Amino acid sequence: MPWDRNQMAARAAEELEDGMYVNLGIGIPTLVANYVGDKDITLQSENGMLGMGPFPFEGEEDPDLINAGKQTITELRRTSYFDSATSFGMIRGGKIAAAILGAMEVAENGDLANWMIPGKLVKGMGGAMDLVAGVGRVVVVMDHTNKHGDSKVLRECTLPLTGKGVVDRIITNLGVLDVVEGGLKIVETADGVTEEELRAATEATIV
Amino acid sequence: MKKVYGSASEALDGLLFDGMLIAAGGFGLCGIPELLIDGIVESGVKDLTVASNNAGVDGFGLGKLLDTRQIRKMMSSYVGENAEFMRQYLSGELELEFNPQGTLAERMRAGGCGIPGFYTKTGVGTVIAEGKEVKSFRGEDYILEEGIFADLSIVKAWKADETGNLVFRKTARNFNPPAAMCGKVCVAEVEEIVPLGSLDPDKIHLPGIYVHRLIQGEHEKRIEQRTVRKREEA
């Protein structure tokens, strides 16, 4: 059985180490916060906050306290606030250890596409280009194939890039792959998924 | 020098002209200068270029200036929440310059600090790099981005004293300090103007040197995505 969304998030949480400052993208990456366990992880929200807490209880929403997805959130005892230039200064400056992000396509050289589909409504890249260019390690979490069954793990991206050669590790419903010299290396397969099945669903070169 | 004005219209008097570049603070609808946007709507000034991370929503925030067709061009990182924006953009009435969010923030900060350009890794090898100078530092490529020098900055803070020292609240700080810094003139709106001496000088987020005019008023502070958890989950 391939991993479901929560299993993928749980696997991604294993990437995080005690003491890390981390930025989580929207979608499955947001679920990663549910699986960090006892590890001391500080979440960054790029609109200007370190130490992002859970959603507020009903009636305690504060319009001055939102995350990068514009959702109401809460602060923690460790929380600090800062402006957007400082926030992206710490991102661009490599102070954020890792970003866990969703993707539309990833290529074997680490190219990432996750912000625009030509001909469709373009909403913008937000902070994604800054994050992938700046943080220490980029982990992509996504389904291995699209809804037509085509591989999203490609030799070359077909969509406009978010970053060139920026991805370190790919976690999909079928397994875990690392970007290495010459292509992708299988790190592990999801429970019940064979290496042959993973290879068959992957267009990229596996070394 | 008197900085405190009675209303948005009074504070904006003499500062607005057609075709000008305005830098606006705020992220989504959080920390946006609601009152000054209303004042600009009332003024009727047009052909504006607005540098702002987002473009508001239909009928609120910068969305009001889109409804009245006063904006000709937006410089933003994300504009997904506004149907009128998309309609004008797709019909060619509105120009849009996408900036990665951190690049936009740094372009404002740089402009405010007298830095006309800087090199960044953000966007290298993407459409954002097209037409921009590429330079290699320590074996890695960077692209040249230009500082933003706005004609006017409009920002929102929580508290101010009458000399324009500003204190922001939680994530409503966001783009407000860099936006404030990059304008020839900055007008700030706050929830409360407090007596001189009552703000701790060690806790001023933006010194009054950046703020030329100031108003106080009531803010709607609309929430874009109300997300909550149930008590029994705790």
mmCIF file of C-alpha atoms in Angstrom, chain A residues 8-192:
data_model
loop_
_atom_site.group_PDB
_atom_site.id
_atom_site.type_symbol
_atom_site.label_atom_id
_atom_site.label_comp_id
_atom_site.label_asym_id
_atom_site.label_seq_id
_atom_site.Cartn_x
_atom_site.Cartn_y
_atom_site.Cartn_z
ATOM 1 C CA MET A 8 3.860 10.960 4.029
ATOM 2 C CA ALA A 9 3.762 13.764 6.609
ATOM 3 C CA ALA A 10 4.968 11.367 9.318
ATOM 4 C CA ARG A 11 7.844 10.252 7.094
ATOM 5 C CA ALA A 12 8.736 13.886 6.362
ATOM 6 C CA ALA A 13 8.776 14.630 10.105
ATOM 7 C CA GLU A 14 11.636 12.097 10.414
ATOM 8 C CA GLU A 15 13.753 14.576 8.413
ATOM 9 C CA LEU A 16 13.619 17.057 11.274
ATOM 10 C CA GLU A 17 16.178 17.074 14.041
ATOM 11 C CA ASP A 18 16.095 18.502 17.538
ATOM 12 C CA GLY A 19 16.767 22.240 17.590
ATOM 13 C CA MET A 20 15.918 22.927 13.943
ATOM 14 C CA TYR A 21 14.219 26.080 12.663
ATOM 15 C CA VAL A 22 11.904 24.923 9.873
ATOM 16 C CA ASN A 23 9.464 26.361 7.338
ATOM 17 C CA LEU A 24 6.505 24.192 6.323
ATOM 18 C CA GLY A 25 4.596 24.836 3.105
ATOM 19 C CA ILE A 26 0.851 24.609 2.545
ATOM 20 C CA GLY A 27 -0.948 21.245 2.147
ATOM 21 C CA ILE A 28 0.650 17.961 3.238
ATOM 22 C CA PRO A 29 3.736 19.826 4.614
ATOM 23 C CA THR A 30 1.461 21.578 7.146
ATOM 24 C CA LEU A 31 0.542 18.144 8.553
ATOM 25 C CA VAL A 32 4.217 17.480 9.353
ATOM 26 C CA ALA A 33 3.817 19.579 12.524
ATOM 27 C CA ASN A 34 1.509 16.854 13.907
ATOM 28 C CA TYR A 35 4.310 14.260 13.791
ATOM 29 C CA VAL A 36 7.385 15.977 15.305
ATOM 30 C CA GLY A 37 6.788 14.226 18.649
ATOM 31 C CA ASP A 38 9.232 15.217 21.391
ATOM 32 C CA LYS A 39 11.649 16.940 19.029
ATOM 33 C CA ASP A 40 12.302 20.601 19.784
ATOM 34 C CA ILE A 41 11.323 22.196 16.456
ATOM 35 C CA THR A 42 10.659 25.914 15.899
ATOM 36 C CA LEU A 43 8.363 26.677 12.974
ATOM 37 C CA GLN A 44 8.893 29.818 10.937
ATOM 38 C CA SER A 45 6.041 31.625 9.228
ATOM 39 C CA GLU A 46 7.578 33.820 6.543
ATOM 40 C CA ASN A 47 5.170 36.702 7.108
ATOM 41 C CA GLY A 48 7.220 37.459 10.218
ATOM 42 C CA MET A 49 7.160 34.924 13.038
ATOM 43 C CA LEU A 50 9.287 32.228 14.647
ATOM 44 C CA GLY A 51 7.566 29.821 17.026
ATOM 45 C CA MET A 52 4.231 29.321 15.290
ATOM 46 C CA GLY A 53 1.564 27.740 17.506
ATOM 47 C CA PRO A 54 -1.635 25.812 16.653
ATOM 48 C CA PHE A 55 -4.944 27.264 15.450
ATOM 49 C CA PRO A 56 -6.716 29.331 18.146
ATOM 50 C CA PHE A 57 -9.746 28.119 20.067
ATOM 51 C CA GLU A 58 -13.016 29.408 18.692
ATOM 52 C CA GLY A 59 -13.553 32.999 19.803
ATOM 53 C CA GLU A 60 -9.834 33.611 20.394
ATOM 54 C CA GLU A 61 -8.911 34.440 16.789
ATOM 55 C CA ASP A 62 -6.685 37.521 16.471
ATOM 56 C CA PRO A 63 -6.668 39.367 13.101
ATOM 57 C CA ASP A 64 -3.101 40.521 13.866
ATOM 58 C CA LEU A 65 -1.864 36.928 14.186
ATOM 59 C CA ILE A 66 -1.868 34.875 10.979
ATOM 60 C CA ASN A 67 0.424 32.453 9.177
ATOM 61 C CA ALA A 68 1.726 32.654 5.610
ATOM 62 C CA GLY A 69 -1.470 30.954 4.406
ATOM 63 C CA LYS A 70 -3.402 33.858 6.009
ATOM 64 C CA GLN A 71 -4.932 31.464 8.578
ATOM 65 C CA THR A 72 -5.449 32.569 12.179
ATOM 66 C CA ILE A 73 -2.875 30.935 14.492
ATOM 67 C CA THR A 74 -1.477 31.362 18.025
ATOM 68 C CA GLU A 75 1.867 32.198 19.592
ATOM 69 C CA LEU A 76 4.014 30.103 21.929
ATOM 70 C CA ARG A 77 6.241 31.072 24.844
ATOM 71 C CA ARG A 78 9.244 31.079 22.492
ATOM 72 C CA THR A 79 7.589 33.205 19.779
ATOM 73 C CA SER A 80 9.285 36.223 18.219
ATOM 74 C CA TYR A 81 7.929 38.623 15.594
ATOM 75 C CA PHE A 82 9.801 40.597 12.937
ATOM 76 C CA ASP A 83 9.232 42.376 9.637
ATOM 77 C CA SER A 84 9.189 40.762 6.166
ATOM 78 C CA ALA A 85 12.681 41.991 5.204
ATOM 79 C CA THR A 86 14.141 40.431 8.373
ATOM 80 C CA SER A 87 12.112 37.268 7.796
ATOM 81 C CA PHE A 88 13.467 36.746 4.298
ATOM 82 C CA GLY A 89 16.886 37.842 5.497
ATOM 83 C CA MET A 90 16.972 34.754 7.727
ATOM 84 C CA ILE A 91 15.635 32.619 4.871
ATOM 85 C CA ARG A 92 18.033 33.961 2.224
ATOM 86 C CA GLY A 93 20.859 33.954 4.750
ATOM 87 C CA GLY A 94 20.584 30.210 5.313
ATOM 88 C CA LYS A 95 19.488 30.424 8.952
ATOM 89 C CA ILE A 96 16.405 28.253 8.367
ATOM 90 C CA ALA A 97 17.620 24.651 8.452
ATOM 91 C CA ALA A 98 14.970 23.139 6.207
ATOM 92 C CA ALA A 99 11.840 23.784 4.191
ATOM 93 C CA ILE A 100 9.282 21.072 3.519
ATOM 94 C CA LEU A 101 7.236 21.992 0.454
ATOM 95 C CA GLY A 102 4.707 20.596 -1.979
ATOM 96 C CA ALA A 103 5.454 20.411 -5.715
ATOM 97 C CA MET A 104 3.893 19.953 -9.138
ATOM 98 C CA GLU A 105 7.111 18.558 -10.671
ATOM 99 C CA VAL A 106 10.635 17.705 -9.538
ATOM 100 C CA ALA A 107 13.499 16.829 -11.894
ATOM 101 C CA GLU A 108 16.458 14.513 -11.369
ATOM 102 C CA ASN A 109 18.837 17.503 -11.157
ATOM 103 C CA GLY A 110 16.848 18.982 -8.251
ATOM 104 C CA ASP A 111 14.848 21.488 -10.310
ATOM 105 C CA LEU A 112 11.513 22.295 -8.686
ATOM 106 C CA ALA A 113 8.279 23.572 -10.252
ATOM 107 C CA ASN A 114 5.461 24.479 -7.898
ATOM 108 C CA TRP A 115 4.150 27.955 -8.693
ATOM 109 C CA MET A 116 2.632 28.226 -12.138
ATOM 110 C CA ILE A 117 0.910 26.325 -14.918
ATOM 111 C CA PRO A 118 1.041 28.284 -18.208
ATOM 112 C CA GLY A 119 -2.441 29.044 -19.504
ATOM 113 C CA LYS A 120 -3.982 28.663 -16.076
ATOM 114 C CA LEU A 121 -4.642 31.354 -13.489
ATOM 115 C CA VAL A 122 -1.312 32.465 -12.007
ATOM 116 C CA LYS A 123 -1.523 33.615 -8.428
ATOM 117 C CA GLY A 124 2.159 34.199 -7.790
ATOM 118 C CA MET A 125 5.148 32.550 -6.185
ATOM 119 C CA GLY A 126 4.754 34.162 -2.771
ATOM 120 C CA GLY A 127 7.834 33.208 -0.756
ATOM 121 C CA ALA A 128 8.529 29.866 -2.459
ATOM 122 C CA MET A 129 11.404 31.074 -4.692
ATOM 123 C CA ASP A 130 13.134 32.722 -1.726
ATOM 124 C CA LEU A 131 12.716 29.634 0.448
ATOM 125 C CA VAL A 132 14.120 27.119 -2.029
ATOM 126 C CA ALA A 133 17.046 29.408 -2.854
ATOM 127 C CA GLY A 134 17.913 30.134 0.755
ATOM 128 C CA VAL A 135 17.199 27.393 3.265
ATOM 129 C CA GLY A 136 19.712 24.707 4.222
ATOM 130 C CA ARG A 137 17.770 21.729 2.931
ATOM 131 C CA VAL A 138 14.705 21.442 0.671
ATOM 132 C CA VAL A 139 12.460 18.405 1.132
ATOM 133 C CA VAL A 140 9.580 17.962 -1.304
ATOM 134 C CA VAL A 141 6.465 16.043 -0.268
ATOM 135 C CA MET A 142 4.038 15.163 -3.070
ATOM 136 C CA ASP A 143 2.175 12.358 -4.843
ATOM 137 C CA HIS A 144 4.476 10.405 -7.142
ATOM 138 C CA THR A 145 2.110 10.734 -10.118
ATOM 139 C CA ASN A 146 -0.551 13.226 -11.194
ATOM 140 C CA LYS A 147 -4.244 12.451 -11.540
ATOM 141 C CA HIS A 148 -3.656 11.094 -15.072
ATOM 142 C CA GLY A 149 -1.084 8.644 -13.693
ATOM 143 C CA ASP A 150 1.887 10.511 -15.231
ATOM 144 C CA SER A 151 5.102 10.720 -13.225
ATOM 145 C CA LYS A 152 5.805 13.987 -11.386
ATOM 146 C CA VAL A 153 9.408 12.850 -10.832
ATOM 147 C CA LEU A 154 10.923 13.796 -14.182
ATOM 148 C CA ARG A 155 14.133 13.945 -16.207
ATOM 149 C CA GLU A 156 13.393 17.638 -16.768
ATOM 150 C CA CYS A 157 10.618 19.866 -15.471
ATOM 151 C CA THR A 158 8.097 20.975 -18.098
ATOM 152 C CA LEU A 159 6.570 23.766 -15.990
ATOM 153 C CA PRO A 160 8.231 27.119 -15.167
ATOM 154 C CA LEU A 161 10.736 26.624 -12.353
ATOM 155 C CA THR A 162 10.549 27.808 -8.778
ATOM 156 C CA GLY A 163 14.216 27.019 -8.300
ATOM 157 C CA LYS A 164 17.054 25.388 -10.211
ATOM 158 C CA GLY A 165 18.875 22.460 -8.622
ATOM 159 C CA VAL A 166 17.392 23.204 -5.207
ATOM 160 C CA VAL A 167 15.722 19.947 -4.071
ATOM 161 C CA ASP A 168 17.643 17.605 -1.733
ATOM 162 C CA ARG A 169 15.071 14.903 -0.997
ATOM 163 C CA ILE A 170 11.700 13.830 -2.436
ATOM 164 C CA ILE A 171 9.104 12.052 -0.297
ATOM 165 C CA THR A 172 6.162 10.638 -2.248
ATOM 166 C CA ASN A 173 3.362 8.165 -1.614
ATOM 167 C CA LEU A 174 5.657 5.481 -3.097
ATOM 168 C CA GLY A 175 8.895 6.177 -1.239
ATOM 169 C CA VAL A 176 11.883 8.427 -0.622
ATOM 170 C CA LEU A 177 14.441 9.556 -3.220
ATOM 171 C CA ASP A 178 17.570 11.696 -2.907
ATOM 172 C CA VAL A 179 18.945 14.011 -5.585
ATOM 173 C CA VAL A 180 22.513 12.820 -6.227
ATOM 174 C CA GLU A 181 25.144 13.119 -8.951
ATOM 175 C CA GLY A 182 23.656 11.768 -12.199
ATOM 176 C CA GLY A 183 20.055 11.310 -11.029
ATOM 177 C CA LEU A 184 17.974 10.095 -8.127
ATOM 178 C CA LYS A 185 18.859 7.471 -5.551
ATOM 179 C CA ILE A 186 16.162 5.377 -3.893
ATOM 180 C CA VAL A 187 16.436 5.786 -0.111
ATOM 181 C CA GLU A 188 13.456 3.624 0.768
ATOM 182 C CA THR A 189 10.110 2.466 -0.584
ATOM 183 C CA ALA A 190 6.748 2.838 1.133
ATOM 184 C CA ASP A 191 5.519 -0.252 3.005
ATOM 185 C CA GLY A 192 4.307 -2.788 0.459
#
